[in-house]
Short mmCIF file of C-alpha atoms in Angstrom, two decimals:
data_model
loop_
_atom_site.label_atom_id
_atom_site.label_comp_id
_atom_site.label_asym_id
_atom_site.label_seq_id
_atom_site.Cartn_x
_atom_site.Cartn_y
_atom_site.Cartn_z
CA MET A 1 141.24 212.54 77.44
CA TRP A 2 137.49 212.54 77.46
CA LYS A 3 135.86 215.85 78.12
CA LEU A 4 132.51 216.06 79.80
CA SER A 5 130.59 219.22 80.74
CA PRO A 6 130.23 219.77 84.63
CA LEU A 7 126.39 219.40 84.36
CA LEU A 8 126.73 216.04 82.57
CA CYS A 9 129.30 214.87 85.10
CA ASN A 10 126.90 215.65 87.94
CA VAL A 11 124.00 213.95 86.14
CA ILE A 12 126.05 210.80 85.52
CA ASN A 13 127.36 210.80 89.09
CA THR A 14 123.90 211.17 90.48
CA VAL A 15 122.52 208.30 88.33
CA ILE A 16 125.30 206.06 89.48
CA ILE A 17 124.65 206.83 93.10
CA LEU A 18 120.96 206.02 92.64
CA PHE A 19 121.70 202.75 90.76
CA CYS A 20 124.06 201.78 93.56
CA ALA A 21 121.40 202.40 96.15
CA LEU A 22 118.72 200.49 94.17
CA LEU A 23 121.01 197.53 93.58
CA LEU A 24 121.93 197.36 97.26
CA GLN A 25 118.14 197.32 98.10
CA ARG A 26 117.60 194.68 95.41
CA MET A 27 120.39 192.56 96.89
CA ASN A 28 118.89 192.92 100.34
CA SER A 29 115.55 191.60 99.14
CA ILE A 30 116.50 188.56 97.04
CA PHE A 31 119.32 186.79 98.73
CA ALA A 32 118.61 184.28 101.46
CA LEU A 33 122.17 185.08 102.75
CA ILE A 34 121.06 188.40 104.07
CA ARG A 35 119.06 188.08 107.18
CA SER A 36 117.40 191.47 107.20
CA ARG A 37 114.68 192.62 104.85
CA THR A 38 114.55 196.42 105.11
CA LEU A 39 114.99 199.69 103.21
CA PHE A 40 117.97 200.59 105.50
CA PRO A 41 120.67 199.67 102.87
CA LEU A 42 119.23 202.23 100.52
CA LEU A 43 118.74 204.83 103.25
CA PHE A 44 122.23 204.48 104.73
CA PHE A 45 123.96 204.52 101.30
CA LEU A 46 122.13 207.63 100.19
CA LEU A 47 122.76 209.40 103.49
CA LEU A 48 126.51 208.44 103.52
CA GLU A 49 126.88 209.50 99.83
CA GLY A 50 124.73 212.57 99.86
CA SER A 51 126.37 214.11 102.99
CA ASN A 52 129.85 214.24 101.50
CA PRO A 53 130.47 216.91 98.78
CA SER A 54 133.59 215.15 97.47
CA LEU A 55 131.28 212.31 96.32
CA THR A 56 128.46 214.37 94.87
CA SER A 57 129.97 217.56 93.53
CA THR A 58 131.43 215.94 90.43
CA LEU A 59 131.82 212.64 88.63
CA ASN A 60 133.56 210.48 91.28
CA LEU A 61 135.47 207.49 90.26
CA GLY A 62 134.74 205.79 93.55
CA ASN A 63 131.02 205.67 92.83
CA LEU A 64 131.70 203.89 89.60
CA LEU A 65 133.87 201.37 91.33
CA SER A 66 131.22 200.93 94.01
CA PHE A 67 128.67 200.07 91.24
CA ILE A 68 131.11 197.50 89.81
CA LEU A 69 131.62 196.16 93.35
CA ILE A 70 127.96 195.71 93.89
CA LEU A 71 127.65 193.79 90.65
CA SER A 72 130.52 191.57 91.89
CA LEU A 73 128.75 191.00 95.13
CA PHE A 74 125.66 189.90 93.20
CA THR A 75 127.66 187.37 91.37
CA LEU A 76 129.41 186.16 94.55
CA PHE A 77 126.20 185.68 96.49
CA SER A 78 124.57 183.88 93.51
CA SER A 79 127.23 181.26 93.83
CA TYR A 80 126.41 180.33 97.40
CA GLN A 81 125.86 176.50 97.78
CA LYS A 82 125.23 176.23 93.99
CA GLU A 83 126.60 173.57 91.60
CA GLN A 84 128.50 174.45 88.45
CA THR A 85 129.57 177.85 89.88
CA GLN A 86 132.31 178.33 87.30
CA ARG A 87 130.24 180.83 85.32
CA HIS A 88 129.73 182.91 88.54
CA ALA A 89 133.42 182.86 89.29
CA PHE A 90 134.27 183.83 85.66
CA GLY A 91 131.75 186.75 85.83
CA LEU A 92 133.12 187.81 89.19
CA SER A 93 136.61 188.19 87.91
CA LEU A 94 135.40 189.93 84.74
CA TYR A 95 133.88 192.57 86.93
CA ILE A 96 136.99 192.94 88.99
CA GLY A 97 139.04 193.14 85.74
CA PHE A 98 136.93 195.82 84.21
CA GLY A 99 137.05 197.81 87.52
CA THR A 100 140.86 197.66 87.15
CA LEU A 101 140.54 199.57 83.83
CA PHE A 102 139.26 202.53 85.82
CA TRP A 103 141.43 202.16 88.99
CA SER A 104 144.31 199.77 88.76
CA PRO A 105 144.54 198.96 92.50
CA PHE A 106 141.04 197.53 92.17
CA ILE A 107 142.73 194.30 91.10
CA TYR A 108 143.67 193.74 94.71
CA LEU A 109 140.12 193.05 95.60
CA MET A 110 140.44 189.67 93.75
CA PRO A 111 142.18 187.91 96.70
CA ILE A 112 139.45 189.29 98.98
CA PHE A 113 136.78 187.84 96.79
CA TRP A 114 138.68 184.44 96.75
CA ILE A 115 138.13 184.57 100.55
CA GLY A 116 134.50 185.33 99.96
CA MET A 117 134.22 182.39 97.56
CA TYR A 118 135.66 180.19 100.25
CA GLN A 119 133.13 181.49 102.78
CA MET A 120 130.35 180.97 100.28
CA ARG A 121 131.56 177.38 99.69
CA SER A 122 132.20 177.98 96.03
CA LEU A 123 136.03 178.11 95.98
CA THR A 124 137.26 174.96 94.20
CA GLY A 125 140.05 174.15 91.71
CA LYS A 126 137.60 174.85 88.79
CA THR A 127 136.23 178.05 90.11
CA PHE A 128 139.72 179.33 90.89
CA VAL A 129 140.81 178.67 87.42
CA ALA A 130 137.62 180.29 86.21
CA THR A 131 138.57 183.59 87.99
CA LEU A 132 142.00 183.50 86.45
CA LEU A 133 140.45 182.95 83.01
CA GLY A 134 138.19 186.02 83.58
CA LEU A 135 141.22 188.25 84.42
CA ILE A 136 143.03 186.79 81.47
CA THR A 137 140.07 187.70 79.22
CA VAL A 138 140.17 191.30 80.39
CA GLY A 139 143.86 191.34 79.79
CA TRP A 140 143.44 189.92 76.25
CA LEU A 141 140.80 192.62 75.56
CA ILE A 142 143.13 195.36 76.66
CA LEU A 143 145.98 194.08 74.60
CA SER A 144 143.68 193.60 71.57
CA ALA A 145 142.38 197.16 71.84
CA HIS A 146 146.01 198.44 72.02
CA TRP A 147 147.35 196.35 69.21
CA ILE A 148 144.42 196.72 66.73
CA PHE A 149 143.06 200.14 67.48
CA GLY A 150 145.98 201.85 69.27
CA ILE A 151 143.82 202.55 72.32
CA THR A 152 145.54 202.57 75.80
CA LEU A 153 143.16 201.15 78.34
CA TYR A 154 145.67 200.33 81.12
CA SER A 155 147.94 202.23 83.48
CA GLU A 156 151.69 201.85 83.58
CA ASN A 157 151.71 199.80 86.84
CA LEU A 158 149.27 198.66 89.65
CA PHE A 159 150.20 201.53 91.95
CA VAL A 160 148.89 204.45 90.14
CA PRO A 161 145.56 205.53 88.73
CA LEU A 162 144.95 205.53 84.98
CA SER A 163 146.81 208.34 83.36
CA GLU A 164 145.07 208.35 79.98
CA ASN A 165 141.51 207.97 78.62
CA HIS A 166 139.82 208.57 81.96
CA ILE A 167 136.54 210.37 82.69
CA TYR A 168 137.46 211.70 86.14
CA GLU A 169 139.87 214.02 87.96
CA LEU A 170 141.73 212.73 90.97
CA GLN A 171 140.64 214.94 93.80
CA CYS A 172 143.06 215.86 96.75
CA LEU A 173 141.16 215.80 100.02
CA ASN A 174 141.86 218.46 102.61
CA TYR A 175 141.67 217.53 106.18
CA THR A 176 138.22 219.12 106.64
CA GLN A 177 137.14 215.84 105.04
CA LEU A 178 137.82 214.12 108.37
CA LEU A 179 134.43 215.60 109.36
CA TYR A 180 132.85 213.16 107.01
CA ILE A 181 135.32 210.30 107.13
CA PHE A 182 135.70 209.93 110.89
CA PRO A 183 131.95 209.29 111.80
CA THR A 184 131.65 207.01 108.74
CA ILE A 185 134.55 204.82 109.98
CA VAL A 186 133.20 204.88 113.51
CA LEU A 187 129.82 203.61 112.22
CA GLY A 188 131.60 200.90 110.38
CA ILE A 189 133.56 199.75 113.41
CA ILE A 190 130.39 199.76 115.47
CA SER A 191 128.56 197.63 112.98
CA ILE A 192 131.49 195.22 112.82
CA ILE A 193 131.73 194.74 116.52
CA ASN A 194 128.00 194.40 117.02
CA ASN A 195 127.67 191.90 114.10
CA LEU A 196 130.61 189.84 115.45
CA TYR A 197 129.06 189.93 118.95
CA ASN A 198 125.73 188.59 117.76
CA ASN A 199 127.25 186.30 115.27
CA PHE A 200 126.10 183.21 117.17
CA ASN A 201 122.49 184.17 116.68
CA ASP A 202 122.84 183.98 112.90
CA LYS A 203 122.47 181.07 110.56
CA THR A 204 125.57 179.64 108.83
CA ARG A 205 124.69 181.41 105.55
CA THR A 206 124.35 184.81 107.27
CA ARG A 207 127.64 184.39 109.11
CA ALA A 208 129.24 183.73 105.78
CA TYR A 209 127.74 186.93 104.26
CA ASN A 210 128.58 189.09 107.31
CA GLY A 211 132.05 187.71 107.53
CA PHE A 212 132.94 188.61 104.02
CA ILE A 213 131.34 192.09 104.21
CA ASN A 214 133.31 192.70 107.49
CA ILE A 215 136.58 191.79 105.71
CA LEU A 216 135.75 194.08 102.78
CA LEU A 217 134.79 196.93 105.17
CA ILE A 218 138.08 196.67 107.17
CA VAL A 219 140.09 196.57 103.87
CA ALA A 220 138.36 199.71 102.75
CA ILE A 221 139.10 201.47 106.15
CA ILE A 222 142.71 200.53 105.95
CA ALA A 223 142.93 201.75 102.33
CA ILE A 224 141.44 205.16 103.38
CA ILE A 225 143.94 205.52 106.38
CA ILE A 226 147.01 204.54 104.19
CA HIS A 227 145.91 206.61 101.04
CA PHE A 228 144.20 209.51 102.66
CA ASN A 229 144.61 211.82 99.53
CA GLU A 230 142.75 209.25 97.49
CA SER A 231 140.04 208.64 100.14
CA ASN A 232 137.26 209.96 97.97
CA ILE A 233 137.87 206.95 95.68
CA TYR A 234 137.72 204.38 98.48
CA LEU A 235 134.88 206.08 100.43
CA PRO A 236 132.00 204.85 98.19
CA VAL A 237 133.30 201.21 98.68
CA LEU A 238 133.35 201.82 102.37
CA ASN A 239 129.82 203.32 102.22
CA THR A 240 128.58 200.24 100.32
CA CYS A 241 129.84 197.95 103.13
CA ILE A 242 128.56 200.17 105.87
CA ALA A 243 125.17 200.41 104.30
CA LEU A 244 124.73 196.68 104.32
CA GLN A 245 126.25 196.10 107.81
CA ALA A 246 124.49 199.00 109.49
CA ALA A 247 121.25 197.78 108.00
CA HIS A 248 121.82 194.31 109.56
CA PHE A 249 122.83 195.97 112.82
CA PHE A 250 119.82 198.26 113.19
CA THR A 251 117.32 195.72 111.92
CA ASN A 252 118.27 192.85 114.07
CA THR A 253 119.34 194.61 117.35
CA LYS A 254 116.32 195.93 119.26
CA ASN A 255 117.14 197.83 122.41
CA LYS A 256 116.94 201.43 123.63
CA PRO A 257 120.60 202.30 123.12
CA THR A 258 120.50 201.04 119.56
CA ILE A 259 117.34 203.13 118.83
CA VAL A 260 118.96 206.22 120.29
CA LEU A 261 122.20 205.59 118.23
CA PHE A 262 120.11 205.17 115.14
CA TYR A 263 118.43 208.55 115.53
CA ILE A 264 121.72 210.21 116.39
CA ILE A 265 123.28 208.92 113.21
CA LEU A 266 120.28 209.86 111.16
CA THR A 267 120.44 213.43 112.56
CA LEU A 268 124.23 213.75 112.08
CA TYR A 269 124.15 212.76 108.47
CA PHE A 270 121.09 214.70 107.68
CA LEU A 271 122.79 217.72 109.02
CA LEU A 272 125.85 216.97 106.95
CA PHE A 273 123.57 216.45 103.89
CA LEU A 274 122.00 219.84 104.56
CA TRP A 275 125.46 221.51 104.92
CA ASN A 276 126.43 219.88 101.66
CA LEU A 277 123.37 221.51 99.96
CA LEU A 278 124.04 224.88 101.44
CA GLN A 279 127.77 224.70 100.19
CA ASP A 280 126.42 224.07 96.68
#
């Protein structure tokens, strides 16, 4: 088992969170799929992450998976209405495969991304085979590392986390974490409902983007509810989706209740952030 000092764990964790926020902002600024052009993705992600001590107090596996997820989203969105998208599909499945090395249930995101590829109009027989080849490539690398170097990079099955060669400790949440989880889920549900309600105002490409992020957000919520003791692993994935959808919501909905809700959310998470700092 790799041993890292607590200080180094905190530094690495903070760097990962900052990179995730910057990548979300970059994604928001370069893809035509995303209707809004705003700093809100960065703002919401940092607020959601920084307010929860289970995500910032040590090196959190969920933050690393969130980083891999964002790279996967970059690859998926790059394939929208493009020809010869096999390389994007292959790269996407590579990211999912490598994420599985850190947390084996991550592999179950692959079917979700197949749905996303269908919504991005890039799912064909060739791209589907390319995703399978990407997963096979990761499996081949795992087996090669085991046979040649004797390194175990995989878990025993797809229902437990890695038991060897990991850089994190699985944290058990206590029920005080509902203070952080509940408002986050509520914000996600509000964003989903509003974006679905205003779906007819969006262009086809934006509907495809919003539809996929909504599905991913719902899957993250279900995973948190079902596997509550592992919620700190799924929360960064949920935070990623909410940062994107809340940014879309508050950027494109202009009325007094929305503005009031925006400042209530900012105040709530800023207070949680200050509480987190005081606990440290």
